[in-house]
Structure formats: C-alpha cells, structure tokens
PDB file of C-alpha atoms in Angstrom:
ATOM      1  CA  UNK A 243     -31.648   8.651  49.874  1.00  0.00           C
ATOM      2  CA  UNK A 244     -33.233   9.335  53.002  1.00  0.00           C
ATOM      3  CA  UNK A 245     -32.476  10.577  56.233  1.00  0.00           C
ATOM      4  CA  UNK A 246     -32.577   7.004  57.758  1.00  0.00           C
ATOM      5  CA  UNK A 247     -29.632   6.005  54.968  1.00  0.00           C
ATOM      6  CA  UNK A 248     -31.917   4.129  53.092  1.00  0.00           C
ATOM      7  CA  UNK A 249     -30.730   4.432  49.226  1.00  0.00           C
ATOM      8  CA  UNK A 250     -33.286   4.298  46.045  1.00  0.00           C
ATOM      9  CA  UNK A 251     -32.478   4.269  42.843  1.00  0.00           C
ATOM     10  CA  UNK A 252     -34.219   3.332  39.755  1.00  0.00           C
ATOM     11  CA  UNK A 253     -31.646   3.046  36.430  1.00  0.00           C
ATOM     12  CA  UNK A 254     -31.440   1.665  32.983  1.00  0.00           C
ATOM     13  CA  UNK A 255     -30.491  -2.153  33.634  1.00  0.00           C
ATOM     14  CA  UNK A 256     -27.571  -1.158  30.714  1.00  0.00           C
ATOM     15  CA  UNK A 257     -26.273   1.502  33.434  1.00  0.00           C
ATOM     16  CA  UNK A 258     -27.219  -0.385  36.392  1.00  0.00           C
ATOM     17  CA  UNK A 259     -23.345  -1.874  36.889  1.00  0.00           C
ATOM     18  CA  UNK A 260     -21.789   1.974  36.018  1.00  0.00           C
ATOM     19  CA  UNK A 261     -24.680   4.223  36.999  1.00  0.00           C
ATOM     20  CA  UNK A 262     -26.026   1.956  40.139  1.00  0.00           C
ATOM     21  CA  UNK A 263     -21.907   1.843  41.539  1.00  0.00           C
ATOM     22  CA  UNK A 264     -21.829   5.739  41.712  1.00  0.00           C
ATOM     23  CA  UNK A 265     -24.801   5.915  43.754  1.00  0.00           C
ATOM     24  CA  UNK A 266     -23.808   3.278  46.207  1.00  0.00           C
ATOM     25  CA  UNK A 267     -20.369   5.369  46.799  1.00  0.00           C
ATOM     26  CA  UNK A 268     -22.185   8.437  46.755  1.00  0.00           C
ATOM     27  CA  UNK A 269     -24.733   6.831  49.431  1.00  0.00           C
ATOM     28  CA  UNK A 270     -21.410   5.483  51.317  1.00  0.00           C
ATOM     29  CA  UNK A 271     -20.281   9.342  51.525  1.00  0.00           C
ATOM     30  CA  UNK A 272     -23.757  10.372  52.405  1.00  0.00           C
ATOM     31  CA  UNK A 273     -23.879   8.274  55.340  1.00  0.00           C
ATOM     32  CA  UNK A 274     -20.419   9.026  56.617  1.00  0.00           C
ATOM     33  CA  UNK A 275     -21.182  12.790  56.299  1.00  0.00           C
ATOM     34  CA  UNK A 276     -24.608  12.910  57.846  1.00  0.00           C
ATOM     35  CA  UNK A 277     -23.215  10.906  60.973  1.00  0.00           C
ATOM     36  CA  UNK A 278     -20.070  12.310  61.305  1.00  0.00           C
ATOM     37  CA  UNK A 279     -18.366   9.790  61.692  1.00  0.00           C
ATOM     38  CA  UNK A 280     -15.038   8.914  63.791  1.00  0.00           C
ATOM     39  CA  UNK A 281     -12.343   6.965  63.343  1.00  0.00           C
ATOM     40  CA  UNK A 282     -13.274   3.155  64.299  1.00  0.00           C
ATOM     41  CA  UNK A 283     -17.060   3.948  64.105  1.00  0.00           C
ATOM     42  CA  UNK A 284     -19.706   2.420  61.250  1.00  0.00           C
ATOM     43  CA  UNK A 285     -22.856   3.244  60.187  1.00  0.00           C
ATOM     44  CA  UNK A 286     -24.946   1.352  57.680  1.00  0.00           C
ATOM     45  CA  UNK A 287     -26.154   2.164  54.527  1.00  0.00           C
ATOM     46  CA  UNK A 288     -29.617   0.665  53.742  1.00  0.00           C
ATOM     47  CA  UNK A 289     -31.329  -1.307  50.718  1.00  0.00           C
ATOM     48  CA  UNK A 290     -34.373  -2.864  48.913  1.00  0.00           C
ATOM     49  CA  UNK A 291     -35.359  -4.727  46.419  1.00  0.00           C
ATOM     50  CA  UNK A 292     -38.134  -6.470  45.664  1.00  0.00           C
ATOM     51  CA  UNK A 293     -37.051 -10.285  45.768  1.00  0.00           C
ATOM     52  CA  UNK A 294     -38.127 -11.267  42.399  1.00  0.00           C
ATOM     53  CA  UNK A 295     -35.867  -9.152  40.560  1.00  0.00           C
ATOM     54  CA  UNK A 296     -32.802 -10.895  40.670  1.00  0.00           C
ATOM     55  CA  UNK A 297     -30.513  -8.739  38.522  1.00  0.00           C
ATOM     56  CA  UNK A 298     -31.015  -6.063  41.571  1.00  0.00           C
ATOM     57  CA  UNK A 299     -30.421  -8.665  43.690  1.00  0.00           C
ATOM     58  CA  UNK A 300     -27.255 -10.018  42.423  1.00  0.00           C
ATOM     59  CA  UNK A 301     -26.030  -6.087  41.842  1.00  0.00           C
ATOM     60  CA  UNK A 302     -27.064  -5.707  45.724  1.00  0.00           C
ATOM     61  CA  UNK A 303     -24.746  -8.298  47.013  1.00  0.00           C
ATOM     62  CA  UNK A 304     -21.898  -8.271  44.747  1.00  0.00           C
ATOM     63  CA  UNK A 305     -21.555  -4.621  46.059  1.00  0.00           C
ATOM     64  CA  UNK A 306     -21.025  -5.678  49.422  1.00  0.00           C
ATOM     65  CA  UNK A 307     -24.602  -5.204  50.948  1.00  0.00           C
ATOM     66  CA  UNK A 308     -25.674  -7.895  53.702  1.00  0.00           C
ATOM     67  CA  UNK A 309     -29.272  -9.145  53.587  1.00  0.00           C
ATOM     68  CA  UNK A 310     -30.902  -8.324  56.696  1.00  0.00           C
ATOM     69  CA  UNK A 311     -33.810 -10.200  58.589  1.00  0.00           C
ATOM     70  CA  UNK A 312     -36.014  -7.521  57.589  1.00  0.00           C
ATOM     71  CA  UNK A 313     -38.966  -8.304  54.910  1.00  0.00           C
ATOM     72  CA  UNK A 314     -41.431  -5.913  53.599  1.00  0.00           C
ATOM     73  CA  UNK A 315     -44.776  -7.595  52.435  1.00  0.00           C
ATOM     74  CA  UNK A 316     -46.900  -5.283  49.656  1.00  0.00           C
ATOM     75  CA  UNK A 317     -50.424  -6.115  49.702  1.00  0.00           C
ATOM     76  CA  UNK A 318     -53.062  -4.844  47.356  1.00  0.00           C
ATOM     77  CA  UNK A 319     -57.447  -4.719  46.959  1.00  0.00           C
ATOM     78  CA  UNK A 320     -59.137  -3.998  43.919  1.00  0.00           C
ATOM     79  CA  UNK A 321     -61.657  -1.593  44.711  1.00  0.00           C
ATOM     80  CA  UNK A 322     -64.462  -2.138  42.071  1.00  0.00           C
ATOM     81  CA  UNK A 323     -65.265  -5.340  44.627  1.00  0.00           C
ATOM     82  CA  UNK A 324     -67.765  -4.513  47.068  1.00  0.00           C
ATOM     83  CA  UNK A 325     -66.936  -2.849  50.528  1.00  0.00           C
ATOM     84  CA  UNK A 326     -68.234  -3.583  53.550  1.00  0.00           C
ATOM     85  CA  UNK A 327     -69.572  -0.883  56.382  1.00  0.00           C
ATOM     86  CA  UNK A 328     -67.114  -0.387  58.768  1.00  0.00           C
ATOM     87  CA  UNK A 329     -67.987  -1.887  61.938  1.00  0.00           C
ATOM     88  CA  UNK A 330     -66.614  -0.319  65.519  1.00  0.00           C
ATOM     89  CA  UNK A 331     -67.072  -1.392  69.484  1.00  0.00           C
ATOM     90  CA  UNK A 332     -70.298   0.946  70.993  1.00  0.00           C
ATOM     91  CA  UNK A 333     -68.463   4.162  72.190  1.00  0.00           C
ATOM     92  CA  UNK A 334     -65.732   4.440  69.460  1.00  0.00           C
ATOM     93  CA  UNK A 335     -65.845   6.429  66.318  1.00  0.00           C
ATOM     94  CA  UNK A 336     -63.901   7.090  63.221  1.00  0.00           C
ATOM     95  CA  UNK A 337     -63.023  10.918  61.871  1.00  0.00           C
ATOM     96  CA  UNK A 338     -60.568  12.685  59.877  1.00  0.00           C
ATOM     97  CA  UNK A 339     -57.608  14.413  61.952  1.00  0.00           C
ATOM     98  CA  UNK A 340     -58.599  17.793  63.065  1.00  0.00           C
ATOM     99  CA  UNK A 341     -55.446  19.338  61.913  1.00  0.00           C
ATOM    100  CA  UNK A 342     -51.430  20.035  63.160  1.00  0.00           C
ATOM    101  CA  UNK A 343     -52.785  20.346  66.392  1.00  0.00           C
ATOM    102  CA  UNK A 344     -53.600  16.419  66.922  1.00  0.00           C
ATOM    103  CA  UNK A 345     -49.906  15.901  65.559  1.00  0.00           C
ATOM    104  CA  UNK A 346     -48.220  15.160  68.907  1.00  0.00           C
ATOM    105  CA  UNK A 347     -50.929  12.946  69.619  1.00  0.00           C
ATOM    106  CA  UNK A 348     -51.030  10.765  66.542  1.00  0.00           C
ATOM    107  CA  UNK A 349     -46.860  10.747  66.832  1.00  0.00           C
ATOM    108  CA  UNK A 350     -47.483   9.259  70.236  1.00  0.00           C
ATOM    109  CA  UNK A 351     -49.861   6.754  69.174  1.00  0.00           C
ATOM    110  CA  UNK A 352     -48.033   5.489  66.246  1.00  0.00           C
ATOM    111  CA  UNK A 353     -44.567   5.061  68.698  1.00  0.00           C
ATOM    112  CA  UNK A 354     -47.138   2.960  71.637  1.00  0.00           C
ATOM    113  CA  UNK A 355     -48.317   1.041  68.564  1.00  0.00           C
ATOM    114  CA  UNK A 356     -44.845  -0.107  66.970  1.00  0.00           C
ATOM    115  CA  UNK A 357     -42.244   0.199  70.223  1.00  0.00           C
ATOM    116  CA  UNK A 358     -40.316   2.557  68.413  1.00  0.00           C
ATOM    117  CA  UNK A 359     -39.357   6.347  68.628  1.00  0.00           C
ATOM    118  CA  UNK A 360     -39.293   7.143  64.722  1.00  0.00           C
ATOM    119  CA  UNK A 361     -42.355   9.093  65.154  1.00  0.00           C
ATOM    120  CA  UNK A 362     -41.838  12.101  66.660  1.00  0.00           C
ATOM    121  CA  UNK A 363     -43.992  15.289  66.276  1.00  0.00           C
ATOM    122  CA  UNK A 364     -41.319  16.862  64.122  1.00  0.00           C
ATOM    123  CA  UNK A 365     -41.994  14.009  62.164  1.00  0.00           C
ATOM    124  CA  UNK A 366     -45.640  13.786  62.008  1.00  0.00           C
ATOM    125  CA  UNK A 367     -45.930  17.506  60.934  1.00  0.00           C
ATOM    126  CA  UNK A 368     -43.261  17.322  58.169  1.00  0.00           C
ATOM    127  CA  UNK A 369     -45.225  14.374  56.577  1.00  0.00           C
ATOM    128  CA  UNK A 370     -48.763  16.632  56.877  1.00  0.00           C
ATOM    129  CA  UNK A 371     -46.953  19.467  55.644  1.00  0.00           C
ATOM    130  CA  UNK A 372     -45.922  17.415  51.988  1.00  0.00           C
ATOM    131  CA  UNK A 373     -48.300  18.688  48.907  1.00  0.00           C
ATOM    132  CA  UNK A 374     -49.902  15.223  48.747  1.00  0.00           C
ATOM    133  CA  UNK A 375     -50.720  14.759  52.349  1.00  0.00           C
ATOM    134  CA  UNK A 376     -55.107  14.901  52.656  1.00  0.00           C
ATOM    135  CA  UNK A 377     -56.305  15.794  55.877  1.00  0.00           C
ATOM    136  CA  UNK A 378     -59.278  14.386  55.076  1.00  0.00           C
ATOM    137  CA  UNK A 379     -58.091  11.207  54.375  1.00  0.00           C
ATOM    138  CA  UNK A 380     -56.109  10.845  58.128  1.00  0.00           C
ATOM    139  CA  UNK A 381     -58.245   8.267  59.695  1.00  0.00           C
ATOM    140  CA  UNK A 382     -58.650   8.525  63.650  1.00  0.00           C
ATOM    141  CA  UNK A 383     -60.360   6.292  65.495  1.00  0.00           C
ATOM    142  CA  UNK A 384     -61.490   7.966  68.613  1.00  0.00           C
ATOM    143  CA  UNK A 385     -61.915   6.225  71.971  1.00  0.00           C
ATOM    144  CA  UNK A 386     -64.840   6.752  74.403  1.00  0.00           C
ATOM    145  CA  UNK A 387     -62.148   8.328  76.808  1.00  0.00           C
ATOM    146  CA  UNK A 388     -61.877  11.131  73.635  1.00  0.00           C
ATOM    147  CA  UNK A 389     -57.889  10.027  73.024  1.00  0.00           C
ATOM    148  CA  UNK A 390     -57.031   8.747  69.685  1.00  0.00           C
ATOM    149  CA  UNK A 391     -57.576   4.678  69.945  1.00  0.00           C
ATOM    150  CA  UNK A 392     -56.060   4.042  66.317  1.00  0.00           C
ATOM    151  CA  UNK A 393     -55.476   6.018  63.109  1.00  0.00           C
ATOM    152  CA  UNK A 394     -54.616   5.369  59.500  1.00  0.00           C
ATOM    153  CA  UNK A 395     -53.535   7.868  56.782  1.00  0.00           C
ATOM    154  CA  UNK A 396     -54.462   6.960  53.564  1.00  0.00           C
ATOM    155  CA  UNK A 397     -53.203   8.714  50.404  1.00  0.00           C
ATOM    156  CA  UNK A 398     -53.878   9.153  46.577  1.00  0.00           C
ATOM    157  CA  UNK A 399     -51.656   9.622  43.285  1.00  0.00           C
ATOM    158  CA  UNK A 400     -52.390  10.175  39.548  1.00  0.00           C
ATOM    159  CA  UNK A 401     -52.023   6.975  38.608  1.00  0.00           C
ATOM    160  CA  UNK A 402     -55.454   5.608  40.095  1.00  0.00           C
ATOM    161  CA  UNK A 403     -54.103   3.960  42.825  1.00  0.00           C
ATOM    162  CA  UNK A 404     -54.637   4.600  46.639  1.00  0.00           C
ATOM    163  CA  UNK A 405     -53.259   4.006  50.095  1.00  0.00           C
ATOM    164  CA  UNK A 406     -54.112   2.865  53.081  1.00  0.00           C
ATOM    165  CA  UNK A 407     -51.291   2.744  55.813  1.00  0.00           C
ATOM    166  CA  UNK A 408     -49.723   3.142  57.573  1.00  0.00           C
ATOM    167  CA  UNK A 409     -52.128   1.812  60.282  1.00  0.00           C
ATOM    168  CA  UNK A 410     -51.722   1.984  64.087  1.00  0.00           C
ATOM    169  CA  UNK A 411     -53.652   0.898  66.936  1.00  0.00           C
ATOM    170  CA  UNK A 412     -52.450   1.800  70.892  1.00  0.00           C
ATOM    171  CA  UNK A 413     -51.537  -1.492  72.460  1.00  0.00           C
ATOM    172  CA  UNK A 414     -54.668  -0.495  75.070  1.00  0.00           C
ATOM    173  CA  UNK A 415     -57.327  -0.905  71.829  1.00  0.00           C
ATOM    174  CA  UNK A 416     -55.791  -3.607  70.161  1.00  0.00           C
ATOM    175  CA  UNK A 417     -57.627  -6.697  68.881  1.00  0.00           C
ATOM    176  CA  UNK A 418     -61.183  -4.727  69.087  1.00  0.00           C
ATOM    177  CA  UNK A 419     -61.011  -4.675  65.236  1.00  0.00           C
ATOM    178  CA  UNK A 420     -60.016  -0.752  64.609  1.00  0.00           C
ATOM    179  CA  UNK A 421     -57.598  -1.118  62.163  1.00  0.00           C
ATOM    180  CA  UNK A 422     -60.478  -3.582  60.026  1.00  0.00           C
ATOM    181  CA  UNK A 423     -62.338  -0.350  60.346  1.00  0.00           C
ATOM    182  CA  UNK A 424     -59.838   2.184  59.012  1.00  0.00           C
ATOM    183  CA  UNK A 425     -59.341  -0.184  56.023  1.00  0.00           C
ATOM    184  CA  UNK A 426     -62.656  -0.482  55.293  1.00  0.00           C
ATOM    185  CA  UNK A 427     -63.772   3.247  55.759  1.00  0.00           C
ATOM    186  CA  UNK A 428     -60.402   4.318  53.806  1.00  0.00           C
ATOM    187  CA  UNK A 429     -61.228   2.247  50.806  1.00  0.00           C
ATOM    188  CA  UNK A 430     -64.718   3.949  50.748  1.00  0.00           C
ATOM    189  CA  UNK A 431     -63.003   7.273  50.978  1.00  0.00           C
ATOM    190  CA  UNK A 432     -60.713   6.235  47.856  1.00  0.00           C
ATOM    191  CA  UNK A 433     -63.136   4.118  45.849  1.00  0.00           C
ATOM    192  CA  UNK A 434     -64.903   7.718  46.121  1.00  0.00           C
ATOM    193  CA  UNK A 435     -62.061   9.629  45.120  1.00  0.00           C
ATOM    194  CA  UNK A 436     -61.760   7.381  41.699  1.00  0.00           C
ATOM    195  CA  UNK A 437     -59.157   5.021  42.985  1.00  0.00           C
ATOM    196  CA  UNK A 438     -59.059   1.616  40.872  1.00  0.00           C
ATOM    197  CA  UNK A 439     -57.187  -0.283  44.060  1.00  0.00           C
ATOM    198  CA  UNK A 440     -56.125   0.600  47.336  1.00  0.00           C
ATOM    199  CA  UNK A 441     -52.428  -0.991  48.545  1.00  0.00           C
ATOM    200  CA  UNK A 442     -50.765  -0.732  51.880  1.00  0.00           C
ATOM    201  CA  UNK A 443     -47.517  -2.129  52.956  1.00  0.00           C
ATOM    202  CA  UNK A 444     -45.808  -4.091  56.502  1.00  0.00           C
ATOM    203  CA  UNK A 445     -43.592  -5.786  57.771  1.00  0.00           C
ATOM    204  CA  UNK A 446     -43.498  -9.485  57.067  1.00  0.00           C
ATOM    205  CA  UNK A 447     -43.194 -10.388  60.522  1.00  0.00           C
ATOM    206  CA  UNK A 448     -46.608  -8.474  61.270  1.00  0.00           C
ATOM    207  CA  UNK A 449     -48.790 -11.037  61.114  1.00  0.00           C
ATOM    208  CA  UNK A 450     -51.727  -9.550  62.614  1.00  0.00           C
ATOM    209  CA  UNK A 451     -51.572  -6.838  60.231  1.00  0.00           C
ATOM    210  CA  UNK A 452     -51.404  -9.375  57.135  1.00  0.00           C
ATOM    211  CA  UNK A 453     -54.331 -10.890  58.669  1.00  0.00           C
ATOM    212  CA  UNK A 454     -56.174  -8.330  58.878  1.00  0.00           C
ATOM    213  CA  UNK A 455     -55.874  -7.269  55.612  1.00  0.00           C
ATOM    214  CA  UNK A 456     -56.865 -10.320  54.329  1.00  0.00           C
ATOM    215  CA  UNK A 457     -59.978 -10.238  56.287  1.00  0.00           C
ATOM    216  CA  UNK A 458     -60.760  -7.214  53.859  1.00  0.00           C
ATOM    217  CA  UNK A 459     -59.806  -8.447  50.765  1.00  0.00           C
ATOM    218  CA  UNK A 460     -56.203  -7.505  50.163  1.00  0.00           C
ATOM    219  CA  UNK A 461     -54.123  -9.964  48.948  1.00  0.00           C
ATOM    220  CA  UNK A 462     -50.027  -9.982  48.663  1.00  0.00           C
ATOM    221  CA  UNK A 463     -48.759  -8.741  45.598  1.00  0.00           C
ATOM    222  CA  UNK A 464     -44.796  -8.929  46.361  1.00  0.00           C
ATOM    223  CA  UNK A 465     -42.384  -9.180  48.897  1.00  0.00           C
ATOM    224  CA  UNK A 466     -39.680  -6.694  49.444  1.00  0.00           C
ATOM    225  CA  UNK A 467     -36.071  -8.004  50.956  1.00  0.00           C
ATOM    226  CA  UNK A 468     -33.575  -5.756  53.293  1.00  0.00           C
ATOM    227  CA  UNK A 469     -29.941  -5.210  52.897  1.00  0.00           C
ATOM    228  CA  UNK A 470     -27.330  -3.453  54.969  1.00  0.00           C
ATOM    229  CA  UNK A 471     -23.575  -2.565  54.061  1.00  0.00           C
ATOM    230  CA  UNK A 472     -21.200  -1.171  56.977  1.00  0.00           C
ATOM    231  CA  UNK A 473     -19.827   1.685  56.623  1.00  0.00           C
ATOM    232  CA  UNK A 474     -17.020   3.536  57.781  1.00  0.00           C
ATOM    233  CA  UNK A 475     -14.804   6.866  58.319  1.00  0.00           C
ATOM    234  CA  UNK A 476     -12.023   5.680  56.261  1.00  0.00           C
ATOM    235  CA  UNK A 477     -14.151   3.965  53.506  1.00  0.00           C
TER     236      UNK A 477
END
C-alpha cells in the first residue's frame, strides 16, 4: 500500500478469499490511520486490476470496492525492431538530468504537464533517491529559452524489460513532437542497455499519449480498471 491508499497485493488464488480479505481490512485501517480520520468523514481506499482477470475482479467488488472512471492502458515495443533517430524542432535538445539540483524544475514541469500537484520536489527527489533510479536514463528535453521543455525517465529491471514513462511535456511545447523524441532516444538508451522491450503506461483517457506511442511502435498489451471503497472512522 501506498501513501496515496492505493492497495497491491499479489496471493495464491486458493488464499485469495482468506488471505486477499485481511489485506483489504488491514488497507481499511491503513487509510483511517494515515488520515486521521473524524467522526462523519471518509476516505477511500484504492484498487486495480487488470480487467481480464476476472476472479480479481469478482473478489474486488464482492468486497465492496466501486469501479471508478479511471482506466490505465499498458502499452509495450519490442526492441529488436528497428529505431528511428530521434527527431527535435531547430533550437531544442535532449540530455540526461544534471542531477537533484534540476529536481524542482522537473517537479514543476511534470505538475504544468498533467494539472495536478502530485509532483512536488519532495517527491521528485525521493523517486531519484530509490536504488533503481538512473540518472542517465532521465530524459530532458531542453528548450532554446534553456528551461526544461519535456522530460521522460526511463528505467531498467533484471528481467530484460525497460521503461519509458512517465513522459511530460509543458503545455507551452506541446504538439512539437518531444515526447516522440524521448521515446525514441529512451528505447536506444535501453535497447543499449540489453533490454528485450521497452513498456510505458497512461491513462486511457490520454489519447495523445496512446497516439503517440503508436507512432513509435508500441502497441497495447492490457488495460488496467480502477476501484474505490469509502471508508470511514467507525468502519
């Protein structure tokens, strides 16, 4: 469980009605705890699952969680295809983050980019202070004014596959084809690392994003469904 209340658990599916119940009361006293809650006030506790496994599913609702409008889409790219040169507008260039000192920057960036305040700098440095974070893998795209136009971190892991996202563009460089860039330069950086595929994940609503990806060869692999379950001081 995180800090935003969103519970994960993975379980035997012979312990998933026993097993899977104690961690959905245990995220219910979580959530109460880490809002301090008063009386009359609810919080929500938060869920996935992908949407074709139905047993999680059916577990999901029967345990009082509400499916929310909210749809993750999971997109994946073989790397062993070929990869085209990234391409940028005359001025702009792409480099690796210079270090924690670009951190309020990027955190600002990222919130212009979505419309939310998630990212703050606290934020930012605790994810480039996590053993698997690669500096050198922090994409910027930096504008002819010098600020950062766009930036995506990509990522590795044992297992041979690689990550590119998330990916953010300031709503003042948008639709100059930056984040096409990032995805292409990232997959070069992890094709060269060993990486068999590169992945990256948004919301279902993003369109432009899915698009975009497309335009680079990813190609949706699965769809991930939302769920929400009030919750309150009493229980």
């Amino acid at each position: 469980m995180d800090s935003g209340n969103n519970l994960r658990w993975e379980v035997e599916k012979k312990f998933e009605d026993s097993v899977g119940a104690e961690m959905v009361t245990w995220g219910e006293a979580c959530t109460r705890s880490g809002k301090t809650l008063t009386a009359g006030e609810t919080s929500t506790l938060d869920t996935s699952c992908r949407e074709e496994h139905h047993e999680r599913l059916e577990f999901i609702r029967q345990h009082g969680f509400r499916q929310t409008d909210v749809v993750s889409v999971g997109m994946k790219r073989p790397l062993a295809e070929a990869i085209p040169e990234p391409e940028l507008p005359a001025g702009f260039s792409i480099r690796p983050i210079k270090g924690t000192e670009e951190a309020e920057a990027v955190a600002a960036t990222h919130r212009a980019a979505f419309g939310t305040d998630y990212m703050t700098t606290e934020n930012r440095l605790a994810i480039m202070g996590t053993s698997e974070y690669d500096s050198s893998l922090d994409l910027m795209v930096i504008a002819p004014d010098d600020s950062i136009a766009a930036y995506c971190t990509c990522s590795v892991n044992p297992s041979g596959e690689g990550y590119t996202d998330p990916v953010a563009t300031h709503p003042r460089f948008q639709r100059l084809g930056l984040a096409k860039a990032m995805l292409l330069k990232g997959m070069q950086l992890l094709k060269e690392r060993g990486m068999e595929s590169a992945n990256l994940g948004t919301s279902g609503s993003n369109i432009a994003m899915q698009k975009t990806a497309e335009s680079v060869g990813f190609r949706m692999e699965h769809k991930t469904l939302w769920f929400e379950k009030e919750v309150n001081q009493t229980g």
